[in-house]
Coordinates of C-alpha atoms in Angstrom, one line a residue:
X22 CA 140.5 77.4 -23.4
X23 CA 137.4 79.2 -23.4
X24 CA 134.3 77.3 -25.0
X25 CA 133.8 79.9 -27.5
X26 CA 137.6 79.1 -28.5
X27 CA 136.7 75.5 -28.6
X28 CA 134.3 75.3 -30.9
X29 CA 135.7 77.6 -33.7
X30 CA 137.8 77.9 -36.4
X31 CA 140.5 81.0 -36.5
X32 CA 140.6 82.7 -39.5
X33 CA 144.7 81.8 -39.5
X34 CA 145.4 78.1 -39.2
X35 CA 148.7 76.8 -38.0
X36 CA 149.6 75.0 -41.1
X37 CA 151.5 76.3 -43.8
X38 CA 150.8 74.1 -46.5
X39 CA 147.0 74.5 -45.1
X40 CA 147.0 78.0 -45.3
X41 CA 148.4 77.8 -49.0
X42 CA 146.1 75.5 -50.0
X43 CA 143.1 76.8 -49.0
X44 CA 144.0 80.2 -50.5
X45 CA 144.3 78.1 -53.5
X46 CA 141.0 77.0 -52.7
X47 CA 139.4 80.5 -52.2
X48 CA 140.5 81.2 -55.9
X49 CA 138.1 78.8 -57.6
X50 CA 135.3 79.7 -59.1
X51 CA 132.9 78.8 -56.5
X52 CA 135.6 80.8 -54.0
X53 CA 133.9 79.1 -50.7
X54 CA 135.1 80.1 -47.5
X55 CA 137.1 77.6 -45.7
X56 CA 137.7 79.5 -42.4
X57 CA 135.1 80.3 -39.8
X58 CA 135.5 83.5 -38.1
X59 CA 134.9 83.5 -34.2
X60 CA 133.1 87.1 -34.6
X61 CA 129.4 86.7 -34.7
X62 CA 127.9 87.0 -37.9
X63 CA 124.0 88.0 -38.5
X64 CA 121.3 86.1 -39.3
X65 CA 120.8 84.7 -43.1
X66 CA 117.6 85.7 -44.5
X67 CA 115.1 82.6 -45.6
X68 CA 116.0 83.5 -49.2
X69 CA 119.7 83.5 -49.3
X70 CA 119.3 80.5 -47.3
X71 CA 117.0 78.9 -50.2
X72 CA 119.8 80.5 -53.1
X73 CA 122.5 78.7 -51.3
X74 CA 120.8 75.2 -50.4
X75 CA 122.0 72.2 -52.5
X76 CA 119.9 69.2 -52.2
X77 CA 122.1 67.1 -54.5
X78 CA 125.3 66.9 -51.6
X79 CA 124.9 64.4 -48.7
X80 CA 124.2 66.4 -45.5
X81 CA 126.2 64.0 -43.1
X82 CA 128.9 64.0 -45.0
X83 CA 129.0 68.2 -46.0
X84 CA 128.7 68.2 -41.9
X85 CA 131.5 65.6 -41.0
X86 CA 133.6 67.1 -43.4
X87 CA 133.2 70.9 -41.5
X88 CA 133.2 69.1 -38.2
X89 CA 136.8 67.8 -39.1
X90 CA 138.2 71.0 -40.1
X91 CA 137.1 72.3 -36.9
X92 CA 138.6 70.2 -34.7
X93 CA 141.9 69.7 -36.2
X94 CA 142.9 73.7 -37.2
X95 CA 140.3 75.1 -34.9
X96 CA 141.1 73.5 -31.4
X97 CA 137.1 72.3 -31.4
X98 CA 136.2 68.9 -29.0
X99 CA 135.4 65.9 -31.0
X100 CA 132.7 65.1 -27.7
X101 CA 131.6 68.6 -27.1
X102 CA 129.8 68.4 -30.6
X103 CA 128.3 65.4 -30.3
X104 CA 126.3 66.2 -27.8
X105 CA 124.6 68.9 -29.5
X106 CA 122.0 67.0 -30.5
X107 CA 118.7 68.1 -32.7
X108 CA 118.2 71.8 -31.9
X109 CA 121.9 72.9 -33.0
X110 CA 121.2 72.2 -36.7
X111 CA 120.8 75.3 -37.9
X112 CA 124.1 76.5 -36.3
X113 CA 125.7 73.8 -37.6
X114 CA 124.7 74.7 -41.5
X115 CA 125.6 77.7 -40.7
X116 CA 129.2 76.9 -40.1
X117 CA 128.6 74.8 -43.1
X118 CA 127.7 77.5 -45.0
X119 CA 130.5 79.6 -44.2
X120 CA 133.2 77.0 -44.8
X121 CA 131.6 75.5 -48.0
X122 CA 129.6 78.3 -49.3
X123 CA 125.8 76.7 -49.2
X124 CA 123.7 74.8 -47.2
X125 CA 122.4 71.1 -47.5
X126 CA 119.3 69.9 -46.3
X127 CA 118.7 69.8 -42.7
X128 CA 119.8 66.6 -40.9
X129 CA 117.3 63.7 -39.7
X130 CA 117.9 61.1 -36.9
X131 CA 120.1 59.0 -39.2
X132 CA 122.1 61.6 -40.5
X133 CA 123.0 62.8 -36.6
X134 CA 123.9 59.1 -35.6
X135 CA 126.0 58.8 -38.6
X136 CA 127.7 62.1 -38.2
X137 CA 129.1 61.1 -34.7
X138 CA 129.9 57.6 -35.9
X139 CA 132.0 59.4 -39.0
X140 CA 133.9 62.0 -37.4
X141 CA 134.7 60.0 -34.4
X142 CA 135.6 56.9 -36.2
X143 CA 137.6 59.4 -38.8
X144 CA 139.6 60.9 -35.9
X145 CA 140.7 57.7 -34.2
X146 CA 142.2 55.7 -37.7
X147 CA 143.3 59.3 -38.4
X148 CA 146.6 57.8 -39.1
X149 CA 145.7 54.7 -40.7
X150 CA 143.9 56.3 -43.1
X151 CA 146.4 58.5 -43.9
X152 CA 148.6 55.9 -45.0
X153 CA 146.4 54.3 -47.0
X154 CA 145.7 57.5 -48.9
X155 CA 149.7 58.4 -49.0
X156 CA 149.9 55.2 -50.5
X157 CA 147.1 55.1 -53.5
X158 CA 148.4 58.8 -53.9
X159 CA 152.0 57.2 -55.0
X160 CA 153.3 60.3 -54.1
X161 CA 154.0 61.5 -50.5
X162 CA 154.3 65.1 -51.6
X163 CA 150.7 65.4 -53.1
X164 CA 149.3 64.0 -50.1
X165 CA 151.6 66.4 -47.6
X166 CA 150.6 69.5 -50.0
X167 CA 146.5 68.6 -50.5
X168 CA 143.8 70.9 -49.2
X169 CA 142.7 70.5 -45.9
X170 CA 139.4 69.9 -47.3
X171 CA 140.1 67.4 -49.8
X172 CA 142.2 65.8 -47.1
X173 CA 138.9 65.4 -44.9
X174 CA 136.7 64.6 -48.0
X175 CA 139.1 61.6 -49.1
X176 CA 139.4 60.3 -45.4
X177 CA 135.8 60.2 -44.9
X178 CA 135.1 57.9 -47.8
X179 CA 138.1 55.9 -46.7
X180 CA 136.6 55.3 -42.8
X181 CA 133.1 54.7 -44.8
X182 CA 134.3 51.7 -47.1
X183 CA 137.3 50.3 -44.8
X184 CA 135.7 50.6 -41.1
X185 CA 132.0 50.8 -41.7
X186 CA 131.4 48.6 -44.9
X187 CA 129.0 51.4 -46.5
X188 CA 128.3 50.4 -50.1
X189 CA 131.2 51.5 -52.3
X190 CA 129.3 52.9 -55.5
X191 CA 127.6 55.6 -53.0
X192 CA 130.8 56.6 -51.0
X193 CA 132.3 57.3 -54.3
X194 CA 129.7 58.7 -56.1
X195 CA 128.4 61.0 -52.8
X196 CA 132.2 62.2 -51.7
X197 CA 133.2 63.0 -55.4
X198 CA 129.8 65.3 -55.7
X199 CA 131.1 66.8 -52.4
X200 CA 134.4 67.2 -53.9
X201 CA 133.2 69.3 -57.3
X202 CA 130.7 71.3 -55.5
X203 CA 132.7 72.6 -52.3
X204 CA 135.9 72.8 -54.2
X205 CA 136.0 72.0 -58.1
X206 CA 135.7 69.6 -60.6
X207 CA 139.1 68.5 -60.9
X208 CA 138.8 67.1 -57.0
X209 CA 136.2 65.5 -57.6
X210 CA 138.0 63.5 -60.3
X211 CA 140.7 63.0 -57.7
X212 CA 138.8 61.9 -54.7
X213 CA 137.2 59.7 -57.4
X214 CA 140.1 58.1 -58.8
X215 CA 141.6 57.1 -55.1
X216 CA 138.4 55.8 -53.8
X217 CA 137.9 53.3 -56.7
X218 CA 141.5 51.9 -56.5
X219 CA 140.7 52.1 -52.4
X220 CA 137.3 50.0 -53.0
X221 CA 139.5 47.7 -55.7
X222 CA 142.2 46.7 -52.9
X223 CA 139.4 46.1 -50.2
X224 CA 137.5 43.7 -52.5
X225 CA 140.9 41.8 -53.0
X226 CA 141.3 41.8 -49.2
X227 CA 144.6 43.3 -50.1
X228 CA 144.7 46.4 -48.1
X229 CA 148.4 47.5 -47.7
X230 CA 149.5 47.5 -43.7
X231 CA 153.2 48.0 -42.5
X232 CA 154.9 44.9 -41.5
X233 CA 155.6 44.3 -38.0
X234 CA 159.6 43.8 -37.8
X235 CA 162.6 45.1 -36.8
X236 CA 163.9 46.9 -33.6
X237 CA 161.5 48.6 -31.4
X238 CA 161.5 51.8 -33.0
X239 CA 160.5 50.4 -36.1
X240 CA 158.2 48.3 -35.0
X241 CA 156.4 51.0 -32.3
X242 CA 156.1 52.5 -35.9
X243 CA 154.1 50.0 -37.6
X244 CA 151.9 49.3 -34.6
X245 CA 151.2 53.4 -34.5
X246 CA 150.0 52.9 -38.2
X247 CA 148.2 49.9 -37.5
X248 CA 146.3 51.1 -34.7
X249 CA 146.4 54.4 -35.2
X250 CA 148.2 56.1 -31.9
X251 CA 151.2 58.6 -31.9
X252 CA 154.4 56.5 -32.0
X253 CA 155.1 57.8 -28.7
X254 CA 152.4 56.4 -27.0
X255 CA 152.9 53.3 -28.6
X256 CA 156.6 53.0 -27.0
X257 CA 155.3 54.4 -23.5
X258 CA 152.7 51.4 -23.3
X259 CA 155.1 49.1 -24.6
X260 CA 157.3 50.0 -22.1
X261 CA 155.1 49.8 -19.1
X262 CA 153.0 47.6 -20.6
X263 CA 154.6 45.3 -23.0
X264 CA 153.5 44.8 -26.5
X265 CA 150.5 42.3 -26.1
X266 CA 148.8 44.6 -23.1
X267 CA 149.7 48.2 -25.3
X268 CA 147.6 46.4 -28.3
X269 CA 144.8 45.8 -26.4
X270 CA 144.7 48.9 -24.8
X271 CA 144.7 50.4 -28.4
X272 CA 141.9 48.1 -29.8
X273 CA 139.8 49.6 -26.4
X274 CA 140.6 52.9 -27.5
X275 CA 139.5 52.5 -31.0
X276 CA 136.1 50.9 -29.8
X277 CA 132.9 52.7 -29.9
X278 CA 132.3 54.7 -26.5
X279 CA 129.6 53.9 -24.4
X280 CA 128.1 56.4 -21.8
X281 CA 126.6 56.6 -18.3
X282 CA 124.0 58.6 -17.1
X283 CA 123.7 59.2 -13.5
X284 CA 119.8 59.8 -12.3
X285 CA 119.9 62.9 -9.9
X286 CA 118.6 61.7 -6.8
X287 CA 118.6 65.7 -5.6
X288 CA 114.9 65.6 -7.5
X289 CA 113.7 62.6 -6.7
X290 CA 114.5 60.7 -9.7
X291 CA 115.8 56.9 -9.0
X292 CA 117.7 54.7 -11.4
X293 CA 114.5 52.7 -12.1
X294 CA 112.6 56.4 -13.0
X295 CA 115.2 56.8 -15.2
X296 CA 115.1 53.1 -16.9
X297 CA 111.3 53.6 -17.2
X298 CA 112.5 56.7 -19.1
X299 CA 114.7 55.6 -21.7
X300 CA 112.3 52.3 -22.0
X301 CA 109.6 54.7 -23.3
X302 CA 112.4 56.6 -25.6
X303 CA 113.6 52.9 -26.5
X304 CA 117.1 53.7 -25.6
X305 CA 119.3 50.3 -25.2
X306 CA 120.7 51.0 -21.6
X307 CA 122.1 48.3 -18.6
X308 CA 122.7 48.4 -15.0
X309 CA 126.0 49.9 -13.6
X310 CA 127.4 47.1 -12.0
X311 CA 129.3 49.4 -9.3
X312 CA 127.0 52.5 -8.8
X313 CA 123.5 52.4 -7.6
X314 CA 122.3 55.5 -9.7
X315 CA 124.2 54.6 -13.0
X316 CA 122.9 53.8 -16.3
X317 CA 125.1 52.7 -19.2
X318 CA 124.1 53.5 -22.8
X319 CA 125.7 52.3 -25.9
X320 CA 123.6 54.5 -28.1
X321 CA 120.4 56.3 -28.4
X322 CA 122.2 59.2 -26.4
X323 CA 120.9 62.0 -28.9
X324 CA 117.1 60.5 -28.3
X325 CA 118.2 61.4 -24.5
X326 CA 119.2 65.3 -25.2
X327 CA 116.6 65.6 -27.8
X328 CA 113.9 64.3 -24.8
X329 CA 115.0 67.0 -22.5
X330 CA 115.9 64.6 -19.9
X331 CA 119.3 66.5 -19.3
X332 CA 117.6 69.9 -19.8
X333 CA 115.1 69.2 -17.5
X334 CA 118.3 68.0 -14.7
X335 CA 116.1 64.6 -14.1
X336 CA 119.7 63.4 -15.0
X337 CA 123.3 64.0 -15.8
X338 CA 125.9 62.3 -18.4
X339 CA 129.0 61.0 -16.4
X340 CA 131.2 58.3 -16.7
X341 CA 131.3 55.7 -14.0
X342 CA 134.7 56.1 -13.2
X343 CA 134.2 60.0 -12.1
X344 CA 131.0 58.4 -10.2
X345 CA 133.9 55.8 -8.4
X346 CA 135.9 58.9 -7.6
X347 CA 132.7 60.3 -5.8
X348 CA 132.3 57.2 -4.2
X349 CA 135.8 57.2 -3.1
X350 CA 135.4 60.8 -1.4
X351 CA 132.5 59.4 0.2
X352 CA 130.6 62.6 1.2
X353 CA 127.8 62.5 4.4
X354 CA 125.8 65.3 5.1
X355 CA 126.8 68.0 7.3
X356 CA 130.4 67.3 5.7
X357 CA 132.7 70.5 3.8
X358 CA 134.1 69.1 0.8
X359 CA 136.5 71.1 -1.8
X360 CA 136.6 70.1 -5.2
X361 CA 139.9 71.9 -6.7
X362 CA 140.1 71.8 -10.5
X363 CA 135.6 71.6 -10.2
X364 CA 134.9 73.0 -13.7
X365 CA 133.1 71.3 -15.5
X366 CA 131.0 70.3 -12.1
X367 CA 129.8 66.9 -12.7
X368 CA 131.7 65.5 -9.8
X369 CA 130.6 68.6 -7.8
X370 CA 127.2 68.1 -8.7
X371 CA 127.4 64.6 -7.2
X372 CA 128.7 65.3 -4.4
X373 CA 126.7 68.2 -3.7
X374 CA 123.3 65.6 -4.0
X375 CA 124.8 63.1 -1.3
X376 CA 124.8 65.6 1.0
X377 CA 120.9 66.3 1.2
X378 CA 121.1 69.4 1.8
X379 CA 123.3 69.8 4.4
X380 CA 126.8 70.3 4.4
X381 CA 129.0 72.5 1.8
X382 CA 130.6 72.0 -1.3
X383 CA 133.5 74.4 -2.8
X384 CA 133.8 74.1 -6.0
X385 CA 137.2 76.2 -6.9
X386 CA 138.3 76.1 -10.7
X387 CA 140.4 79.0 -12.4
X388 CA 138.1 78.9 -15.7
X389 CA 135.2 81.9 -14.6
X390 CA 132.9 81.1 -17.5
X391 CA 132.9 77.2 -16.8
X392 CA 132.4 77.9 -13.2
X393 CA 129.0 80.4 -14.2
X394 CA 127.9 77.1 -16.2
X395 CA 128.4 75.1 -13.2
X396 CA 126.3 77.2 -10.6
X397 CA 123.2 77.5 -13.9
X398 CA 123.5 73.3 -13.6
X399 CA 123.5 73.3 -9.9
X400 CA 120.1 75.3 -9.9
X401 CA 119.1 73.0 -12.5
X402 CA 119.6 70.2 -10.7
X403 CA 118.5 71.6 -6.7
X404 CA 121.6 71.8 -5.4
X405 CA 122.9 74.9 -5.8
X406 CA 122.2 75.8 -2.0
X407 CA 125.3 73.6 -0.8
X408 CA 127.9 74.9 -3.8
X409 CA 130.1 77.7 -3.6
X410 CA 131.9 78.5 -6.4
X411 CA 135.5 80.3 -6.2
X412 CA 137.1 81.2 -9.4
X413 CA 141.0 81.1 -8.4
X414 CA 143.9 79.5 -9.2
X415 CA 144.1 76.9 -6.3
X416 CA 147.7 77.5 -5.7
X417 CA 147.0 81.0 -5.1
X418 CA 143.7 80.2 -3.5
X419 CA 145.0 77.6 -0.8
X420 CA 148.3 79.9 0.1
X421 CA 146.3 82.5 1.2
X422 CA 142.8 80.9 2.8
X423 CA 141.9 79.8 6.2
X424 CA 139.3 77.2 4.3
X425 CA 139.9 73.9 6.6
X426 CA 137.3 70.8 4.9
X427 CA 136.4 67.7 6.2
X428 CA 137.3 66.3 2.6
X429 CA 139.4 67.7 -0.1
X430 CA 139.2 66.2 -3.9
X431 CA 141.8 67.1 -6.6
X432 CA 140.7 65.2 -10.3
X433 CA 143.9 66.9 -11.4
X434 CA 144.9 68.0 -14.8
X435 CA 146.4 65.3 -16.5
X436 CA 147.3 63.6 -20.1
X437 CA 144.0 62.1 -20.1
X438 CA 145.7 58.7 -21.8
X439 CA 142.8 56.9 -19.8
X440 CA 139.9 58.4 -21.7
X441 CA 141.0 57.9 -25.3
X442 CA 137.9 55.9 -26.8
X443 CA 135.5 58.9 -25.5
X444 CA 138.3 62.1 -26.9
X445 CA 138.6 60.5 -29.8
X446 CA 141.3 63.8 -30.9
X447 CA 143.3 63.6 -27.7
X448 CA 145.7 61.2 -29.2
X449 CA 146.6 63.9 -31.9
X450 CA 146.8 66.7 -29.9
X451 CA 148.7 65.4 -26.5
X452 CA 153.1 65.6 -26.9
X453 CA 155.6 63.4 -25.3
X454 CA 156.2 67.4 -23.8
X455 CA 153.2 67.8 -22.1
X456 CA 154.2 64.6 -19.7
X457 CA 156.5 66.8 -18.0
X458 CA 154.5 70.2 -17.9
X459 CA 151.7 67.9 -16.5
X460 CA 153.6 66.2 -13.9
X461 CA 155.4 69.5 -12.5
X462 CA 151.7 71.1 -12.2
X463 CA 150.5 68.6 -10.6
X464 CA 152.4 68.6 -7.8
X465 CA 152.2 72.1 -7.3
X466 CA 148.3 71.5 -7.4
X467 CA 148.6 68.1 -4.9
X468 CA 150.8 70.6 -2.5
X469 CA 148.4 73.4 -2.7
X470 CA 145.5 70.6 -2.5
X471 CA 147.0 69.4 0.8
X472 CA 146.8 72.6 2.5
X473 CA 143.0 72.5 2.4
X474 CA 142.2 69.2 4.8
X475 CA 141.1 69.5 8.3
X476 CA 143.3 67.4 10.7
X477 CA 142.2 64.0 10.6
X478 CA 140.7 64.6 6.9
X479 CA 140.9 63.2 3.9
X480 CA 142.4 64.1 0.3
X481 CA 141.5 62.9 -2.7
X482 CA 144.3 62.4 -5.9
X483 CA 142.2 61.4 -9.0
X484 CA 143.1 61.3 -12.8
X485 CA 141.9 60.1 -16.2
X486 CA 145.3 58.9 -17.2
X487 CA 146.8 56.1 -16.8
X488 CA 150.4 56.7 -17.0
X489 CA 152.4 55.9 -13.6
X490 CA 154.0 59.0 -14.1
X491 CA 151.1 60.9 -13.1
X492 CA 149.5 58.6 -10.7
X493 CA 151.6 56.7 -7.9
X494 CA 154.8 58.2 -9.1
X495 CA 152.9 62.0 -8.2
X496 CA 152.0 60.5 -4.8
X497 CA 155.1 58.7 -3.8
X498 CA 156.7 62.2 -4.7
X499 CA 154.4 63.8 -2.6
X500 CA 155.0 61.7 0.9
X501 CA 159.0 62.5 -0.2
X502 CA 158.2 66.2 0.2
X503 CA 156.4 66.0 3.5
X504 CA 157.5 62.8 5.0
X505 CA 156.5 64.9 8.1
X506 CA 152.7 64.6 7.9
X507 CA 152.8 60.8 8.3
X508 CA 150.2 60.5 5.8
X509 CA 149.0 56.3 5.6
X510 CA 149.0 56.2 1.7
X511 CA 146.6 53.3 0.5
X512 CA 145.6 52.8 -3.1
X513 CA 142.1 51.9 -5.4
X514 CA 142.3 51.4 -8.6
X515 CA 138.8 52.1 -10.4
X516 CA 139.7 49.9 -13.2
X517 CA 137.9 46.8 -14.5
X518 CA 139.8 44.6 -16.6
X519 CA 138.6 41.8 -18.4
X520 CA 140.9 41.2 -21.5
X521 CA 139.5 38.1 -22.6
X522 CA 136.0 41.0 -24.1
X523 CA 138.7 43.7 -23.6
X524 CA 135.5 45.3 -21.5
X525 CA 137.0 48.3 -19.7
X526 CA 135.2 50.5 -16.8
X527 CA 137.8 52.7 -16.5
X528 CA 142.0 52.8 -17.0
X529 CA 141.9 55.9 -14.6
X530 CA 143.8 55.1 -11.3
X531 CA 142.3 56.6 -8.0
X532 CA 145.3 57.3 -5.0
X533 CA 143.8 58.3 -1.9
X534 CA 145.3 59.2 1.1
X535 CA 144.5 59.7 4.4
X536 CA 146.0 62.0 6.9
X537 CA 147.0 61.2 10.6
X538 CA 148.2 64.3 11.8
X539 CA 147.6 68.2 11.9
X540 CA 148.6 70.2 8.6

């Protein structure tokens, strides 16, 4: 997917009932537009912005509302709009416009943090919110046949009162003003209505949660409502888990994210440049406790973007565990390294800056347009002189190349189970399916992969899952279909785990192998 495709909304969404409902919706008097076209639109003139600004609806929540919609019928990433940052506001009324049919006021500091802290949190307790409003609804078919927007509306205030203790008086009275003025009086009444029996229940600490009882299926159930994770996750972890470990691997993935930013060495900047940096910007920040150049940040990551820090390439956002994987691949200068699946580039990008200068990265990835973003970052960050980009697909690519590398890396496609507190939306868009489609590329990709290394090199099997299935199962599959190559299989696992502060690095499991005889 294209990241044009990722951050829009198709004018057809995939739902029945949603597409019935919102042409409900575009027969109200106000007749806003709920779908965002992908074509681009000119420019609104200063006055028709001014006729269609309404200073009386809350800005995060008009925004957090349009955000949802976009990522659940428009395929849009929950983290690719958070870091947006400052300068994307008046894109982002724009979409507002469009989908609610006026403006608000532009959105401050606060409004920005609260934003990411709404739709994120909104996402994750998706389904625990759902059954709350199911339930004060007393009707399952009014909640299956409500407007997509009223849906969003009614789960924001829900997230706001149950998970972040906002005062209840302004929830109400802020999401039912939302309510009448993108859709219609009579919603507003509604989303009023369930909020105030929501707010009753929470002050009676009498909030309604499934019991946990029965056989496994029903309880997998209750724990998916509980902690808001597809059923079938819950029973995978269960399984390979058990039930205590699976719980606290969904309270981790319902925690707020925190982030890492690597200082880029390539132009001179050191980790302690980089603290005096975000001292200045007041940014609360520690010491990676594993990588040399790694900062973690809880929050103050807009302040970050909005200082031009990552425009300027002094630094990079990446999580420790892709800087293990780096670490892992260990690359020296003078060494040829291939990253397979490259695109994005930040592991690219880090390798490249360990070789000073020297030495050649190929960064293959069968997405062109993320591969042209990757060589503008690499000249952003100096390093562009030791990357080669190859758009291909790497089975093709490998099958038919003489390319022979000192080091081979493939971060394969995977579930990405491992990642769920930072994708937030993965949980509702990954299938019990996909296991198998994953797993069957995968090895074609490890095979391809293998065909790379020099004799005597190394290759590199990384993923952000945690699922056996796509981590030592994929490898022990792999020595079966060349027990030839006599490969001496050792394992790391880049995974902290400290249960008793359920403090996680990373759940993503590193397998690397190294060969001991000619491919």
């Amino acid at each position: 997917m294209s990241m044009a495709q990722a951050v829009s909304l198709p004018r057809i969404l995939v739902s029945t009932d949603a597409s019935k409902a919102l042409s409900k919706q575009a027969a109200s008097t106000r007749k806003p537009r709920t779908s965002i076209s992908t074509k681009k639109r000119a420019k609104v003139s200063p006055s028709r912005r001014t006729q269609n600004l309404n200073l009386e609806v809350s800005p995060h929540r008009a925004v957090s509302a349009v955000r949802l919609m976009r990522i659940q019928f428009g395929g849009a990433f929950a983290d690719l709009l958070n870091k947006k940052g400052k300068g994307s506001g008046d894109n982002e009324m724009g979409y507002v416009e469009r989908t609610l049919g006026f403006r608000t006021k532009d959105l401050d500091d606060r409004d920005l943090r609260l934003v990411t802290d709404i739709v994120g949190g909104t996402i994750r307790w998706r389904r625990y919110l759902d059954h709350l409003i199911c339930l004060l609804c007393h009707d399952e078919k009014t909640f299956s046949s409500m407007e997509p927007l009223l849906l969003q509306i009614l789960r924001i205030g829900f997230y706001e009162i149950v998970k972040l203790d906002m005062p209840p008086y302004a929830v109400v009275d802020e999401n039912v003003r939302l309510a009448k003025v993108a859709l219609r009086p009579g919603a507003g009444n509604l989303v009023n209505g369930i909020l105030r029996k929501l707010v009753l229940l929470k002050d009676n600490n009498s909030l309604p949660l499934p019991k946990l009882e029965g056989n496994d299926r029903a309880q997998a159930r209750a724990l998916a409502t509980i902690y808001s994770h597809p059923v079938w996750m819950v029973r995978r972890w269960t399984k390979y888990l058990g039930q205590e470990e699976a719980i606290k691997l969904m309270v981790w993935n319902n925690s707020d994210p925190s982030f890492s930013l690597r200082a880029n060495s390539r132009k001179g900047v050191t980790r302690a440049d980089l603290v005096m940096q975000l001292n200045l910007l007041k940014v609360p920040h520690e010491l990676s406790l594993h990588l040399d150049e790694f900062i973690r940040v809880k929050t103050g990551l807009q302040n970050v973007i909005q200082a031009g820090l990552l425009k300027e390439g002094l630094c990079a956002v990446q999580d420790e565990s892709a800087g293990l994987v780096v670490a892992v691949v260990d690359p020296q200068p003078g060494q040829s390294i291939v990253d397979c699946c490259a695109a994005p580039g930040g592991k690219t990008l880090y390798m490249a800056s360990c070789l000073s200068g020297q030495g050649l990265v190929y960064a293959i990835d069968i997405n062109k347009g993320r591969l042209r973003i990757l060589n503008e970052t690499a000249k952003l960050h100096q390093v562009n002189s030791v990357i080669r980009t190859i758009h291909a697909d790497l089975r093709t690519f490998a099958d038919n190349s003489t390319v022979k590398c000192d080091k081979v890396l493939l971060d394969a496609p995977c579930s990405g189970l491992g990642v769920l507190s930072k994708r937030a939306d993965l949980r509702w868009n990954r299938r019990l399916e996909d296991m198998e489609e994953l797993k069957i590329l995968q090895d074609e990709l490890l095979d391809a992969a293998s065909l790379l290394v020099k004799p005597g090199g190394v290759l590199v099997y990384s993923t952000c899952s945690i699922d056996p299935e796509e981590n030592e199962e994929r490898v022990e599959a792999f020595l079966l279909r060349h027990p030839v190559r006599s490969l001496a299989l050792y394992m790391c696992k880049s995974v902290v785990y400290i249960f008793a502060c359920l403090f996680l690095l990373s759940y993503s499991k590193l397998i690397h192998f190294k060969h001991t005889s000619v491919f």
